[in-house]
mmCIF file of C-alpha atoms and ligand atoms in Angstrom:
data_model
loop_
_atom_site.group_PDB
_atom_site.id
_atom_site.type_symbol
_atom_site.label_atom_id
_atom_site.label_comp_id
_atom_site.label_asym_id
_atom_site.label_seq_id
_atom_site.Cartn_x
_atom_site.Cartn_y
_atom_site.Cartn_z
ATOM 1 C CA MET A 1 16.216 6.445 -24.081
ATOM 2 C CA ARG A 2 14.598 8.766 -21.858
ATOM 3 C CA VAL A 3 10.805 8.808 -21.252
ATOM 4 C CA MET A 4 8.622 11.485 -19.418
ATOM 5 C CA VAL A 5 5.870 9.982 -17.637
ATOM 6 C CA ILE A 6 3.476 12.344 -16.459
ATOM 7 C CA HIS A 7 0.025 11.487 -14.202
ATOM 8 C CA GLY A 8 -2.616 13.971 -14.417
ATOM 9 C CA PRO A 9 -5.230 15.505 -11.875
ATOM 10 C CA ASN A 10 -6.771 13.423 -8.872
ATOM 11 C CA LEU A 11 -4.338 10.337 -9.865
ATOM 12 C CA ASN A 12 -2.247 10.945 -6.204
ATOM 13 C CA LEU A 13 -5.302 9.636 -5.125
ATOM 14 C CA LEU A 14 -5.155 6.342 -6.682
ATOM 15 C CA GLY A 15 -5.378 3.119 -4.086
ATOM 16 C CA THR A 16 -8.599 4.747 -2.478
ATOM 17 C CA ARG A 17 -10.018 6.680 -5.266
ATOM 18 C CA GLU A 18 -13.082 4.515 -7.395
ATOM 19 C CA PRO A 19 -11.033 1.292 -6.876
ATOM 20 C CA GLU A 20 -13.623 -0.262 -9.338
ATOM 21 C CA TRP A 21 -12.143 1.345 -11.948
ATOM 22 C CA TYR A 22 -8.788 2.450 -11.151
ATOM 23 C CA GLY A 23 -7.914 -0.468 -9.044
ATOM 24 C CA ARG A 24 -6.300 -0.740 -5.514
ATOM 25 C CA ARG A 25 -2.688 0.051 -6.212
ATOM 26 C CA SER A 26 -1.291 3.490 -4.653
ATOM 27 C CA LEU A 27 0.455 6.245 -7.081
ATOM 28 C CA ASP A 28 3.699 5.035 -5.308
ATOM 29 C CA GLU A 29 2.964 1.336 -6.213
ATOM 30 C CA ILE A 30 2.207 2.113 -9.430
ATOM 31 C CA ASN A 31 5.149 4.098 -9.841
ATOM 32 C CA ALA A 32 7.308 1.540 -8.444
ATOM 33 C CA MET A 33 5.876 -0.820 -11.248
ATOM 34 C CA ILE A 34 6.796 1.961 -13.910
ATOM 35 C CA ARG A 35 10.445 2.104 -12.631
ATOM 36 C CA ALA A 36 10.978 -1.540 -12.747
ATOM 37 C CA GLU A 37 9.516 -1.992 -16.156
ATOM 38 C CA ALA A 38 11.587 0.759 -17.512
ATOM 39 C CA ALA A 39 14.548 -0.695 -16.046
ATOM 40 C CA ALA A 40 14.059 -4.029 -17.647
ATOM 41 C CA LEU A 41 13.456 -2.317 -21.011
ATOM 42 C CA GLY A 42 16.507 0.162 -20.644
ATOM 43 C CA LEU A 43 14.589 3.224 -20.314
ATOM 44 C CA GLU A 44 15.364 5.851 -18.347
ATOM 45 C CA VAL A 45 12.394 7.536 -16.883
ATOM 46 C CA ARG A 46 11.157 10.729 -15.134
ATOM 47 C CA VAL A 47 7.824 10.262 -13.118
ATOM 48 C CA GLU A 48 5.979 13.286 -12.358
ATOM 49 C CA GLN A 49 2.157 14.175 -11.204
ATOM 50 C CA SER A 50 0.322 17.267 -10.846
ATOM 51 C CA ASN A 51 -3.466 18.155 -10.435
ATOM 52 C CA SER A 52 -2.667 21.363 -12.593
ATOM 53 C CA GLU A 53 -3.204 21.729 -16.136
ATOM 54 C CA GLY A 54 -0.114 24.474 -16.536
ATOM 55 C CA ALA A 55 2.288 22.358 -14.236
ATOM 56 C CA ILE A 56 1.388 19.258 -16.821
ATOM 57 C CA ILE A 57 2.202 21.691 -19.855
ATOM 58 C CA ASP A 58 5.314 22.904 -18.021
ATOM 59 C CA LEU A 59 6.386 19.397 -17.647
ATOM 60 C CA ILE A 60 5.748 18.768 -21.620
ATOM 61 C CA HIS A 61 7.482 21.518 -22.527
ATOM 62 C CA GLU A 62 10.685 20.398 -19.928
ATOM 63 C CA ALA A 63 10.268 16.884 -21.785
ATOM 64 C CA SER A 64 11.469 18.413 -25.083
ATOM 65 C CA GLY A 65 14.799 19.073 -23.546
ATOM 66 C CA TRP A 66 15.352 15.894 -22.102
ATOM 67 C CA ALA A 67 13.357 13.248 -23.177
ATOM 68 C CA GLN A 68 12.632 11.020 -26.479
ATOM 69 C CA ALA A 69 9.056 10.301 -25.516
ATOM 70 C CA ILE A 70 6.366 10.985 -23.414
ATOM 71 C CA VAL A 71 3.948 8.677 -21.793
ATOM 72 C CA ILE A 72 0.880 10.586 -20.363
ATOM 73 C CA ASN A 73 -2.128 10.191 -18.656
ATOM 74 C CA PRO A 74 -4.036 13.547 -18.463
ATOM 75 C CA ALA A 75 -6.754 12.124 -16.332
ATOM 76 C CA GLY A 76 -9.848 14.554 -16.413
ATOM 77 C CA TYR A 77 -8.128 17.103 -18.906
ATOM 78 C CA THR A 78 -7.896 14.302 -21.324
ATOM 79 C CA HIS A 79 -11.597 15.226 -22.164
ATOM 80 C CA THR A 80 -11.296 19.004 -22.012
ATOM 81 C CA SER A 81 -7.687 20.455 -22.680
ATOM 82 C CA VAL A 82 -6.889 21.852 -25.938
ATOM 83 C CA ALA A 83 -3.891 23.522 -24.076
ATOM 84 C CA ILE A 84 -2.383 20.053 -23.246
ATOM 85 C CA TYR A 85 -3.111 18.999 -26.989
ATOM 86 C CA ASP A 86 -1.542 22.021 -27.974
ATOM 87 C CA ALA A 87 1.588 21.728 -25.942
ATOM 88 C CA LEU A 88 1.804 17.705 -27.165
ATOM 89 C CA LYS A 89 1.862 19.064 -30.720
ATOM 90 C CA ALA A 90 4.282 21.732 -30.029
ATOM 91 C CA VAL A 91 7.250 19.713 -28.906
ATOM 92 C CA GLU A 92 6.857 17.051 -31.414
ATOM 93 C CA LEU A 93 7.815 14.040 -28.937
ATOM 94 C CA PRO A 94 6.087 10.812 -29.737
ATOM 95 C CA ALA A 95 3.470 10.476 -26.949
ATOM 96 C CA VAL A 96 1.538 7.679 -25.698
ATOM 97 C CA GLU A 97 -2.154 8.283 -23.992
ATOM 98 C CA VAL A 98 -2.663 6.166 -21.005
ATOM 99 C CA HIS A 99 -6.078 5.248 -18.605
ATOM 100 C CA LEU A 100 -6.161 2.907 -16.130
ATOM 101 C CA SER A 101 -10.037 2.350 -16.837
ATOM 102 C CA ASN A 102 -11.408 1.574 -20.094
ATOM 103 C CA VAL A 103 -12.663 5.030 -21.006
ATOM 104 C CA GLY A 104 -14.805 3.937 -24.063
ATOM 105 C CA ALA A 105 -16.624 1.396 -21.496
ATOM 106 C CA ARG A 106 -17.785 4.273 -19.092
ATOM 107 C CA GLU A 107 -21.244 5.334 -18.546
ATOM 108 C CA GLU A 108 -20.547 9.162 -18.634
ATOM 109 C CA GLU A 109 -20.556 10.025 -22.287
ATOM 110 C CA PHE A 110 -17.865 12.716 -21.829
ATOM 111 C CA ARG A 111 -15.278 10.201 -20.993
ATOM 112 C CA HIS A 112 -15.734 8.501 -24.697
ATOM 113 C CA ARG A 113 -13.783 11.503 -26.272
ATOM 114 C CA SER A 114 -10.331 12.219 -25.810
ATOM 115 C CA VAL A 115 -9.280 15.786 -26.706
ATOM 116 C CA THR A 116 -5.640 14.938 -26.226
ATOM 117 C CA ALA A 117 -5.412 11.721 -28.167
ATOM 118 C CA PRO A 118 -5.064 13.135 -31.570
ATOM 119 C CA ALA A 119 -1.840 14.611 -30.388
ATOM 120 C CA CYS A 120 -0.548 11.108 -29.440
ATOM 121 C CA VAL A 121 0.894 8.159 -31.291
ATOM 122 C CA GLY A 122 -1.732 5.941 -29.823
ATOM 123 C CA VAL A 123 -4.131 5.240 -26.389
ATOM 124 C CA ILE A 124 -3.872 2.496 -24.230
ATOM 125 C CA ALA A 125 -6.547 2.324 -21.803
ATOM 126 C CA GLY A 126 -8.068 -0.246 -19.554
ATOM 127 C CA PHE A 127 -5.637 -2.524 -18.114
ATOM 128 C CA ARG A 128 -5.318 -0.383 -14.747
ATOM 129 C CA ALA A 129 -1.562 -0.100 -13.453
ATOM 130 C CA HIS A 130 -0.598 -2.374 -16.727
ATOM 131 C CA SER A 131 -1.772 0.343 -18.800
ATOM 132 C CA TYR A 132 1.533 2.094 -18.160
ATOM 133 C CA LEU A 133 3.750 -0.623 -18.496
ATOM 134 C CA LEU A 134 2.410 -1.395 -21.780
ATOM 135 C CA ALA A 135 2.616 2.398 -22.955
ATOM 136 C CA LEU A 136 6.629 1.834 -21.902
ATOM 137 C CA ARG A 137 6.456 -1.068 -24.273
ATOM 138 C CA ALA A 138 4.713 0.972 -26.956
ATOM 139 C CA VAL A 139 7.785 3.683 -26.660
ATOM 140 C CA LYS A 140 10.373 0.979 -26.640
ATOM 141 C CA ASP A 141 8.905 -0.302 -30.097
ATOM 142 C CA LEU A 142 9.002 3.203 -31.348
ATOM 143 C CA GLU A 143 12.566 3.456 -30.248
ATOM 144 C CA GLN A 144 13.269 0.340 -32.154
ATOM 145 C CA GLN A 145 11.227 1.216 -35.329
ATOM 146 C CA GLY A 146 13.515 4.522 -35.080
ATOM 147 C CA LYS A 147 10.241 6.344 -34.452
ATOM 148 C CA ALA A 148 11.149 8.238 -31.292
ATOM 149 C CA ALA A 149 12.718 11.606 -31.327
ATOM 150 C CA GLU A 150 16.430 11.701 -31.658
HETATM 151 C C1 DQA B 1 -8.452 8.006 -16.234
HETATM 152 C C2 DQA B 1 -9.869 8.403 -17.226
HETATM 153 C C3 DQA B 1 -10.445 9.897 -16.791
HETATM 154 O O1 DQA B 1 -11.858 10.005 -17.756
HETATM 155 C C4 DQA B 1 -10.310 10.114 -15.362
HETATM 156 O O2 DQA B 1 -11.106 11.694 -15.558
HETATM 157 C C5 DQA B 1 -9.245 10.032 -14.730
HETATM 158 C C6 DQA B 1 -8.521 8.794 -15.029
HETATM 159 C C7 DQA B 1 -8.009 6.847 -16.252
HETATM 160 O O3 DQA B 1 -6.806 6.688 -16.035
HETATM 161 O O4 DQA B 1 -8.810 5.674 -16.384
HETATM 162 O O5 DQA B 1 -9.179 10.897 -13.876
HETATM 163 O O6 DQA B 1 -7.741 8.878 -17.069
#
């Protein structure tokens, strides 16, 4: 099973960006964890990061020709992007939304609403880098239930 993993804006700054919320691991370290977990689960992953909404939408479109599922942290676009919501709906691949922080526990009201989550099978938030690993397990579970794309 192939999985497209997409990191949204500002996640290239992980390691130094607000470590109290996002932890001290760099994106490269997190990507190494993702690749190791995927290998252990027998999943093939393509891992991408972009700071631009259009590029993220292009990656979602590319996933539809290649992957059977998507793991996505839309980051700030989570709370604003109808276009990413539309792209996830359009490709009809099961998607798992990921957040490093527990967005529901954050002070800013705007973080409590996800525009993109209704286009996903589920959301995993609050376990820092491990949120991505839990998302891969969720995707594996979807495959085992026969709910991933063919
Ligand atoms: C985030 C949470 C978002 O609210 C924020 O804009 C991010 C990261 C997370 O992973 O916790 O950039 O998606």
